[in-house]
């Protein structure tokens, strides 16, 4: 595996888990088999991220656009999600991991919502990594809903228009209270962000791999993190500015 420097890992890692269906189709299997294999990859990435000390992990589990998939596949995905949450909650407790959910949960089936609510409540006291599942989630939808909530507060007089800053607006998003992702991994060779965390990814480092999600191994994961560690994050500054700041801190 690629050697990693503990102090240079992302604080917040986001993942677009893509390629389950294509993985299954290439093997002449039903698409749900790919999703089942993908769930095993989730377990590995969650455990590895927690062991490495990554504080926040956000997984794009089901997009708002995924509702347009065949009804049988959607039903199977909801059943798999419910099963995963039930089976993994005990592990989350042992690993001190806290569940979080973003997205339009009103669109999820009642039994799935109930299972999520139980898991969130049970893990609410955990102080380790925060595992956020993006479910029925779309970035544009999130921003528009945040704008509506903010507009209501402006109309009610609790917020003045001149008080609106990027920081204040961020607090109205589903991810309010979470830092923006430092690093995004997308599997399966697609090179786009697909309406995921549009506001939050402004300065995120992006990593794309041809590997389908069910084949994304621990070695692939460490390779991606090593690539992140090789990058220089300037946030609009020059390399010399960063170098000089480092020299001053070490003086």
PDB file of C-alpha atoms in Angstrom:
ATOM      1  CA  UNK A   1       0.000   0.000   0.000  1.00  0.00           C
ATOM      2  CA  UNK A   2       1.015   3.609  -0.572  1.00  0.00           C
ATOM      3  CA  UNK A   3       2.763   5.170   2.467  1.00  0.00           C
ATOM      4  CA  UNK A   4       0.641   7.891   4.081  1.00  0.00           C
ATOM      5  CA  UNK A   5       1.562  10.816   6.323  1.00  0.00           C
ATOM      6  CA  UNK A   6      -0.981  10.989   9.190  1.00  0.00           C
ATOM      7  CA  UNK A   7      -0.740  14.775   9.472  1.00  0.00           C
ATOM      8  CA  UNK A   8      -1.554  15.342   5.798  1.00  0.00           C
ATOM      9  CA  UNK A   9      -4.787  13.392   5.448  1.00  0.00           C
ATOM     10  CA  UNK A  10      -8.025  15.168   4.497  1.00  0.00           C
ATOM     11  CA  UNK A  11     -10.157  16.312   7.396  1.00  0.00           C
ATOM     12  CA  UNK A  12     -13.304  15.771   5.317  1.00  0.00           C
ATOM     13  CA  UNK A  13     -13.425  13.171   2.555  1.00  0.00           C
ATOM     14  CA  UNK A  14     -16.356  12.985   0.129  1.00  0.00           C
ATOM     15  CA  UNK A  15     -16.967  10.019  -2.174  1.00  0.00           C
ATOM     16  CA  UNK A  16     -19.154   9.504  -5.242  1.00  0.00           C
ATOM     17  CA  UNK A  17     -19.536   5.718  -5.264  1.00  0.00           C
ATOM     18  CA  UNK A  18     -20.106   5.010  -8.951  1.00  0.00           C
ATOM     19  CA  UNK A  19     -20.108   1.936 -11.167  1.00  0.00           C
ATOM     20  CA  UNK A  20     -22.048  -0.699  -9.213  1.00  0.00           C
ATOM     21  CA  UNK A  21     -24.536  -1.357 -12.027  1.00  0.00           C
ATOM     22  CA  UNK A  22     -21.925  -1.451 -14.782  1.00  0.00           C
ATOM     23  CA  UNK A  23     -19.750  -3.761 -12.682  1.00  0.00           C
ATOM     24  CA  UNK A  24     -22.664  -6.215 -12.454  1.00  0.00           C
ATOM     25  CA  UNK A  25     -23.665  -5.919 -16.115  1.00  0.00           C
ATOM     26  CA  UNK A  26     -20.125  -6.701 -17.279  1.00  0.00           C
ATOM     27  CA  UNK A  27     -20.414  -9.945 -15.314  1.00  0.00           C
ATOM     28  CA  UNK A  28     -23.900 -10.751 -16.603  1.00  0.00           C
ATOM     29  CA  UNK A  29     -25.311 -10.262 -13.105  1.00  0.00           C
ATOM     30  CA  UNK A  30     -28.346  -8.333 -11.885  1.00  0.00           C
ATOM     31  CA  UNK A  31     -27.573  -4.702 -11.068  1.00  0.00           C
ATOM     32  CA  UNK A  32     -28.547  -5.206  -7.418  1.00  0.00           C
ATOM     33  CA  UNK A  33     -25.637  -7.653  -7.067  1.00  0.00           C
ATOM     34  CA  UNK A  34     -23.330  -4.779  -7.939  1.00  0.00           C
ATOM     35  CA  UNK A  35     -24.947  -2.645  -5.251  1.00  0.00           C
ATOM     36  CA  UNK A  36     -24.550  -5.471  -2.740  1.00  0.00           C
ATOM     37  CA  UNK A  37     -20.861  -5.762  -3.577  1.00  0.00           C
ATOM     38  CA  UNK A  38     -20.596  -1.992  -3.373  1.00  0.00           C
ATOM     39  CA  UNK A  39     -21.940  -2.133   0.188  1.00  0.00           C
ATOM     40  CA  UNK A  40     -18.930  -4.274   1.120  1.00  0.00           C
ATOM     41  CA  UNK A  41     -16.638  -1.573  -0.265  1.00  0.00           C
ATOM     42  CA  UNK A  42     -18.458   0.984   1.875  1.00  0.00           C
ATOM     43  CA  UNK A  43     -17.664  -1.056   4.981  1.00  0.00           C
ATOM     44  CA  UNK A  44     -13.958  -1.104   4.071  1.00  0.00           C
ATOM     45  CA  UNK A  45     -13.742   2.622   3.321  1.00  0.00           C
ATOM     46  CA  UNK A  46     -15.640   3.575   6.489  1.00  0.00           C
ATOM     47  CA  UNK A  47     -13.388   1.401   8.641  1.00  0.00           C
ATOM     48  CA  UNK A  48     -10.181   2.591   6.957  1.00  0.00           C
ATOM     49  CA  UNK A  49     -11.170   6.256   7.122  1.00  0.00           C
ATOM     50  CA  UNK A  50     -11.932   5.909  10.810  1.00  0.00           C
ATOM     51  CA  UNK A  51      -8.667   4.082  11.532  1.00  0.00           C
ATOM     52  CA  UNK A  52      -6.678   6.722   9.643  1.00  0.00           C
ATOM     53  CA  UNK A  53      -8.230   9.505  11.708  1.00  0.00           C
ATOM     54  CA  UNK A  54     -10.286  11.163   8.980  1.00  0.00           C
ATOM     55  CA  UNK A  55     -12.843  13.217  10.909  1.00  0.00           C
ATOM     56  CA  UNK A  56     -15.640  13.458   8.346  1.00  0.00           C
ATOM     57  CA  UNK A  57     -16.658  11.048   5.584  1.00  0.00           C
ATOM     58  CA  UNK A  58     -19.566  11.895   3.272  1.00  0.00           C
ATOM     59  CA  UNK A  59     -20.893   9.273   0.844  1.00  0.00           C
ATOM     60  CA  UNK A  60     -23.174  10.022  -2.104  1.00  0.00           C
ATOM     61  CA  UNK A  61     -25.472   7.062  -1.519  1.00  0.00           C
ATOM     62  CA  UNK A  62     -28.628   7.987  -3.478  1.00  0.00           C
ATOM     63  CA  UNK A  63     -29.182  11.109  -5.560  1.00  0.00           C
ATOM     64  CA  UNK A  64     -32.419  12.992  -6.141  1.00  0.00           C
ATOM     65  CA  UNK A  65     -32.090  11.921  -9.790  1.00  0.00           C
ATOM     66  CA  UNK A  66     -31.855   8.232  -8.842  1.00  0.00           C
ATOM     67  CA  UNK A  67     -35.614   8.165  -8.219  1.00  0.00           C
ATOM     68  CA  UNK A  68     -36.016   8.012 -12.017  1.00  0.00           C
ATOM     69  CA  UNK A  69     -34.410   4.546 -12.133  1.00  0.00           C
ATOM     70  CA  UNK A  70     -36.612   1.442 -12.643  1.00  0.00           C
ATOM     71  CA  UNK A  71     -38.996   1.014  -9.712  1.00  0.00           C
ATOM     72  CA  UNK A  72     -37.706  -2.477  -8.894  1.00  0.00           C
ATOM     73  CA  UNK A  73     -34.113  -1.248  -8.662  1.00  0.00           C
ATOM     74  CA  UNK A  74     -35.118   1.665  -6.426  1.00  0.00           C
ATOM     75  CA  UNK A  75     -37.074  -0.687  -4.157  1.00  0.00           C
ATOM     76  CA  UNK A  76     -34.088  -3.043  -3.936  1.00  0.00           C
ATOM     77  CA  UNK A  77     -31.757  -0.136  -3.158  1.00  0.00           C
ATOM     78  CA  UNK A  78     -33.996   1.086  -0.337  1.00  0.00           C
ATOM     79  CA  UNK A  79     -34.115  -2.436   1.110  1.00  0.00           C
ATOM     80  CA  UNK A  80     -30.320  -2.694   0.875  1.00  0.00           C
ATOM     81  CA  UNK A  81     -29.905   0.694   2.564  1.00  0.00           C
ATOM     82  CA  UNK A  82     -32.192  -0.322   5.416  1.00  0.00           C
ATOM     83  CA  UNK A  83     -30.321  -3.616   5.850  1.00  0.00           C
ATOM     84  CA  UNK A  84     -26.921  -1.883   5.785  1.00  0.00           C
ATOM     85  CA  UNK A  85     -27.909   0.673   8.442  1.00  0.00           C
ATOM     86  CA  UNK A  86     -29.332  -2.006  10.730  1.00  0.00           C
ATOM     87  CA  UNK A  87     -26.309  -4.276  10.382  1.00  0.00           C
ATOM     88  CA  UNK A  88     -23.685  -1.551  10.680  1.00  0.00           C
ATOM     89  CA  UNK A  89     -25.040   0.449  13.616  1.00  0.00           C
ATOM     90  CA  UNK A  90     -23.452  -1.904  16.136  1.00  0.00           C
ATOM     91  CA  UNK A  91     -20.102  -1.531  14.343  1.00  0.00           C
ATOM     92  CA  UNK A  92     -20.517   2.250  14.363  1.00  0.00           C
ATOM     93  CA  UNK A  93     -20.964   2.106  18.113  1.00  0.00           C
ATOM     94  CA  UNK A  94     -17.818  -0.009  18.545  1.00  0.00           C
ATOM     95  CA  UNK A  95     -15.824   2.336  16.299  1.00  0.00           C
ATOM     96  CA  UNK A  96     -17.235   5.497  17.950  1.00  0.00           C
ATOM     97  CA  UNK A  97     -18.654   6.705  14.578  1.00  0.00           C
ATOM     98  CA  UNK A  98     -21.653   9.029  14.382  1.00  0.00           C
ATOM     99  CA  UNK A  99     -24.286   8.807  11.647  1.00  0.00           C
ATOM    100  CA  UNK A 100     -25.525  11.899   9.845  1.00  0.00           C
ATOM    101  CA  UNK A 101     -27.882  12.243   6.847  1.00  0.00           C
ATOM    102  CA  UNK A 102     -28.302  15.031   4.296  1.00  0.00           C
ATOM    103  CA  UNK A 103     -30.857  15.295   1.503  1.00  0.00           C
ATOM    104  CA  UNK A 104     -34.621  15.352   1.171  1.00  0.00           C
ATOM    105  CA  UNK A 105     -35.554  12.628   3.643  1.00  0.00           C
ATOM    106  CA  UNK A 106     -39.282  13.266   3.126  1.00  0.00           C
ATOM    107  CA  UNK A 107     -38.960  11.355  -0.164  1.00  0.00           C
ATOM    108  CA  UNK A 108     -37.579   8.224   1.516  1.00  0.00           C
ATOM    109  CA  UNK A 109     -39.887   5.355   2.523  1.00  0.00           C
ATOM    110  CA  UNK A 110     -41.202   5.547   6.092  1.00  0.00           C
ATOM    111  CA  UNK A 111     -39.451   2.340   7.189  1.00  0.00           C
ATOM    112  CA  UNK A 112     -36.095   3.576   5.855  1.00  0.00           C
ATOM    113  CA  UNK A 113     -36.546   6.906   7.639  1.00  0.00           C
ATOM    114  CA  UNK A 114     -37.393   5.117  10.874  1.00  0.00           C
ATOM    115  CA  UNK A 115     -34.252   2.980  10.591  1.00  0.00           C
ATOM    116  CA  UNK A 116     -32.131   6.058   9.886  1.00  0.00           C
ATOM    117  CA  UNK A 117     -33.661   7.913  12.831  1.00  0.00           C
ATOM    118  CA  UNK A 118     -32.863   5.007  15.168  1.00  0.00           C
ATOM    119  CA  UNK A 119     -29.246   4.865  13.936  1.00  0.00           C
ATOM    120  CA  UNK A 120     -28.761   8.635  14.230  1.00  0.00           C
ATOM    121  CA  UNK A 121     -30.187   8.634  17.749  1.00  0.00           C
ATOM    122  CA  UNK A 122     -28.174   5.603  18.871  1.00  0.00           C
ATOM    123  CA  UNK A 123     -24.860   6.998  17.608  1.00  0.00           C
ATOM    124  CA  UNK A 124     -25.507  10.636  18.541  1.00  0.00           C
ATOM    125  CA  UNK A 125     -23.166  10.492  21.542  1.00  0.00           C
ATOM    126  CA  UNK A 126     -20.212   9.097  19.565  1.00  0.00           C
ATOM    127  CA  UNK A 127     -17.249  11.441  19.286  1.00  0.00           C
ATOM    128  CA  UNK A 128     -15.209   9.871  16.484  1.00  0.00           C
ATOM    129  CA  UNK A 129     -15.657  10.162  12.740  1.00  0.00           C
ATOM    130  CA  UNK A 130     -18.920  11.618  11.382  1.00  0.00           C
ATOM    131  CA  UNK A 131     -20.312   9.407   8.599  1.00  0.00           C
ATOM    132  CA  UNK A 132     -22.735  11.429   6.472  1.00  0.00           C
ATOM    133  CA  UNK A 133     -24.988   9.648   3.986  1.00  0.00           C
ATOM    134  CA  UNK A 134     -26.319  11.817   1.160  1.00  0.00           C
ATOM    135  CA  UNK A 135     -29.762  10.340   0.439  1.00  0.00           C
ATOM    136  CA  UNK A 136     -32.298  11.704  -2.042  1.00  0.00           C
ATOM    137  CA  UNK A 137     -29.740  14.472  -2.315  1.00  0.00           C
ATOM    138  CA  UNK A 138     -29.085  17.054  -5.022  1.00  0.00           C
ATOM    139  CA  UNK A 139     -26.759  20.034  -4.735  1.00  0.00           C
ATOM    140  CA  UNK A 140     -28.954  22.473  -6.637  1.00  0.00           C
ATOM    141  CA  UNK A 141     -31.980  21.407  -4.630  1.00  0.00           C
ATOM    142  CA  UNK A 142     -30.012  21.888  -1.400  1.00  0.00           C
ATOM    143  CA  UNK A 143     -28.969  25.418  -2.384  1.00  0.00           C
ATOM    144  CA  UNK A 144     -32.480  26.425  -3.446  1.00  0.00           C
ATOM    145  CA  UNK A 145     -33.977  25.094  -0.198  1.00  0.00           C
ATOM    146  CA  UNK A 146     -31.312  26.929   1.822  1.00  0.00           C
ATOM    147  CA  UNK A 147     -32.139  30.131  -0.065  1.00  0.00           C
ATOM    148  CA  UNK A 148     -35.827  29.702   0.782  1.00  0.00           C
ATOM    149  CA  UNK A 149     -35.058  29.197   4.480  1.00  0.00           C
ATOM    150  CA  UNK A 150     -32.850  32.274   4.489  1.00  0.00           C
ATOM    151  CA  UNK A 151     -35.488  34.308   2.623  1.00  0.00           C
ATOM    152  CA  UNK A 152     -38.074  33.394   5.261  1.00  0.00           C
ATOM    153  CA  UNK A 153     -35.738  34.613   8.016  1.00  0.00           C
ATOM    154  CA  UNK A 154     -35.104  37.865   6.135  1.00  0.00           C
ATOM    155  CA  UNK A 155     -38.868  38.337   5.687  1.00  0.00           C
ATOM    156  CA  UNK A 156     -39.386  37.642   9.399  1.00  0.00           C
ATOM    157  CA  UNK A 157     -36.788  40.237  10.291  1.00  0.00           C
ATOM    158  CA  UNK A 158     -34.437  37.839  12.082  1.00  0.00           C
ATOM    159  CA  UNK A 159     -31.725  38.317   9.420  1.00  0.00           C
ATOM    160  CA  UNK A 160     -30.854  41.591   7.697  1.00  0.00           C
ATOM    161  CA  UNK A 161     -29.833  41.437   4.013  1.00  0.00           C
ATOM    162  CA  UNK A 162     -26.544  43.163   4.862  1.00  0.00           C
ATOM    163  CA  UNK A 163     -25.778  40.385   7.352  1.00  0.00           C
ATOM    164  CA  UNK A 164     -25.731  37.701   4.645  1.00  0.00           C
ATOM    165  CA  UNK A 165     -22.226  36.322   4.163  1.00  0.00           C
ATOM    166  CA  UNK A 166     -20.878  33.125   2.668  1.00  0.00           C
ATOM    167  CA  UNK A 167     -20.413  31.776   6.188  1.00  0.00           C
ATOM    168  CA  UNK A 168     -23.977  32.622   7.190  1.00  0.00           C
ATOM    169  CA  UNK A 169     -25.421  31.064   4.016  1.00  0.00           C
ATOM    170  CA  UNK A 170     -23.361  27.904   4.566  1.00  0.00           C
ATOM    171  CA  UNK A 171     -25.175  27.446   7.860  1.00  0.00           C
ATOM    172  CA  UNK A 172     -28.483  27.136   6.005  1.00  0.00           C
ATOM    173  CA  UNK A 173     -27.241  24.216   3.911  1.00  0.00           C
ATOM    174  CA  UNK A 174     -27.806  20.585   4.879  1.00  0.00           C
ATOM    175  CA  UNK A 175     -24.115  20.425   5.755  1.00  0.00           C
ATOM    176  CA  UNK A 176     -24.282  23.325   8.217  1.00  0.00           C
ATOM    177  CA  UNK A 177     -21.836  22.550  11.009  1.00  0.00           C
ATOM    178  CA  UNK A 178     -19.578  20.391   8.806  1.00  0.00           C
ATOM    179  CA  UNK A 179     -16.347  21.657   7.242  1.00  0.00           C
ATOM    180  CA  UNK A 180     -16.175  21.679   3.446  1.00  0.00           C
ATOM    181  CA  UNK A 181     -14.573  18.559   1.932  1.00  0.00           C
ATOM    182  CA  UNK A 182     -10.829  18.680   1.357  1.00  0.00           C
ATOM    183  CA  UNK A 183     -10.883  15.755  -1.057  1.00  0.00           C
ATOM    184  CA  UNK A 184     -13.430  14.116  -3.380  1.00  0.00           C
ATOM    185  CA  UNK A 185     -13.010  10.635  -4.834  1.00  0.00           C
ATOM    186  CA  UNK A 186     -15.184   9.458  -7.734  1.00  0.00           C
ATOM    187  CA  UNK A 187     -14.961   5.926  -9.096  1.00  0.00           C
ATOM    188  CA  UNK A 188     -15.912   4.367 -12.487  1.00  0.00           C
ATOM    189  CA  UNK A 189     -14.159   6.813 -14.817  1.00  0.00           C
ATOM    190  CA  UNK A 190     -16.831   9.508 -14.896  1.00  0.00           C
ATOM    191  CA  UNK A 191     -15.225  12.947 -14.563  1.00  0.00           C
ATOM    192  CA  UNK A 192     -17.985  15.152 -13.178  1.00  0.00           C
ATOM    193  CA  UNK A 193     -19.480  15.906  -9.766  1.00  0.00           C
ATOM    194  CA  UNK A 194     -23.100  15.112 -10.737  1.00  0.00           C
ATOM    195  CA  UNK A 195     -24.924  17.693  -8.604  1.00  0.00           C
ATOM    196  CA  UNK A 196     -23.064  16.660  -5.445  1.00  0.00           C
ATOM    197  CA  UNK A 197     -22.109  19.271  -2.820  1.00  0.00           C
ATOM    198  CA  UNK A 198     -21.981  22.072  -5.397  1.00  0.00           C
ATOM    199  CA  UNK A 199     -21.416  24.855  -2.859  1.00  0.00           C
ATOM    200  CA  UNK A 200     -19.098  22.858  -0.614  1.00  0.00           C
ATOM    201  CA  UNK A 201     -16.700  21.606  -3.329  1.00  0.00           C
ATOM    202  CA  UNK A 202     -15.480  25.090  -4.309  1.00  0.00           C
ATOM    203  CA  UNK A 203     -11.882  24.400  -3.212  1.00  0.00           C
ATOM    204  CA  UNK A 204     -11.948  20.616  -2.951  1.00  0.00           C
ATOM    205  CA  UNK A 205      -9.227  18.508  -4.551  1.00  0.00           C
ATOM    206  CA  UNK A 206     -10.790  16.089  -7.067  1.00  0.00           C
ATOM    207  CA  UNK A 207      -9.673  12.520  -7.791  1.00  0.00           C
ATOM    208  CA  UNK A 208     -11.111  10.305 -10.527  1.00  0.00           C
ATOM    209  CA  UNK A 209     -10.369   6.622 -11.027  1.00  0.00           C
ATOM    210  CA  UNK A 210     -11.476   4.178 -13.732  1.00  0.00           C
ATOM    211  CA  UNK A 211     -12.072   1.524 -11.065  1.00  0.00           C
ATOM    212  CA  UNK A 212     -15.708   0.574 -10.447  1.00  0.00           C
ATOM    213  CA  UNK A 213     -16.822   1.000  -6.838  1.00  0.00           C
ATOM    214  CA  UNK A 214     -17.123  -2.764  -6.077  1.00  0.00           C
ATOM    215  CA  UNK A 215     -13.463  -3.160  -7.168  1.00  0.00           C
ATOM    216  CA  UNK A 216     -12.226  -0.166  -5.154  1.00  0.00           C
ATOM    217  CA  UNK A 217      -9.829  -1.940  -2.800  1.00  0.00           C
ATOM    218  CA  UNK A 218      -7.918  -0.788   0.250  1.00  0.00           C
ATOM    219  CA  UNK A 219      -4.867  -0.372  -2.006  1.00  0.00           C
ATOM    220  CA  UNK A 220      -6.879   1.876  -4.353  1.00  0.00           C
ATOM    221  CA  UNK A 221      -8.071   3.890  -1.373  1.00  0.00           C
ATOM    222  CA  UNK A 222      -4.551   4.437  -0.066  1.00  0.00           C
ATOM    223  CA  UNK A 223      -3.371   5.325  -3.592  1.00  0.00           C
ATOM    224  CA  UNK A 224      -6.025   8.053  -3.778  1.00  0.00           C
ATOM    225  CA  UNK A 225      -5.073   9.437  -0.358  1.00  0.00           C
ATOM    226  CA  UNK A 226      -1.386   9.412  -1.321  1.00  0.00           C
ATOM    227  CA  UNK A 227      -2.282  11.446  -4.411  1.00  0.00           C
ATOM    228  CA  UNK A 228      -4.043  13.976  -2.169  1.00  0.00           C
ATOM    229  CA  UNK A 229      -0.960  14.253   0.010  1.00  0.00           C
ATOM    230  CA  UNK A 230       1.179  15.048  -3.027  1.00  0.00           C
ATOM    231  CA  UNK A 231      -0.882  18.123  -3.914  1.00  0.00           C
ATOM    232  CA  UNK A 232      -0.230  21.717  -2.929  1.00  0.00           C
ATOM    233  CA  UNK A 233      -3.375  23.448  -1.702  1.00  0.00           C
ATOM    234  CA  UNK A 234      -2.928  27.173  -2.321  1.00  0.00           C
ATOM    235  CA  UNK A 235      -6.459  28.638  -1.975  1.00  0.00           C
ATOM    236  CA  UNK A 236      -5.561  31.466  -4.339  1.00  0.00           C
ATOM    237  CA  UNK A 237      -2.089  32.076  -2.877  1.00  0.00           C
ATOM    238  CA  UNK A 238       1.247  31.436  -4.596  1.00  0.00           C
ATOM    239  CA  UNK A 239       3.606  28.597  -3.749  1.00  0.00           C
ATOM    240  CA  UNK A 240       6.118  31.144  -2.444  1.00  0.00           C
ATOM    241  CA  UNK A 241       3.547  32.572  -0.048  1.00  0.00           C
ATOM    242  CA  UNK A 242       2.864  29.123   1.391  1.00  0.00           C
ATOM    243  CA  UNK A 243       6.590  28.418   1.632  1.00  0.00           C
ATOM    244  CA  UNK A 244       7.266  31.694   3.427  1.00  0.00           C
ATOM    245  CA  UNK A 245       4.403  31.090   5.853  1.00  0.00           C
ATOM    246  CA  UNK A 246       5.836  27.662   6.645  1.00  0.00           C
ATOM    247  CA  UNK A 247       9.277  29.209   7.195  1.00  0.00           C
ATOM    248  CA  UNK A 248       7.838  31.771   9.609  1.00  0.00           C
ATOM    249  CA  UNK A 249       5.966  29.106  11.555  1.00  0.00           C
ATOM    250  CA  UNK A 250       9.142  27.046  11.900  1.00  0.00           C
ATOM    251  CA  UNK A 251      11.323  30.041  12.849  1.00  0.00           C
TER     252      UNK A 251
END
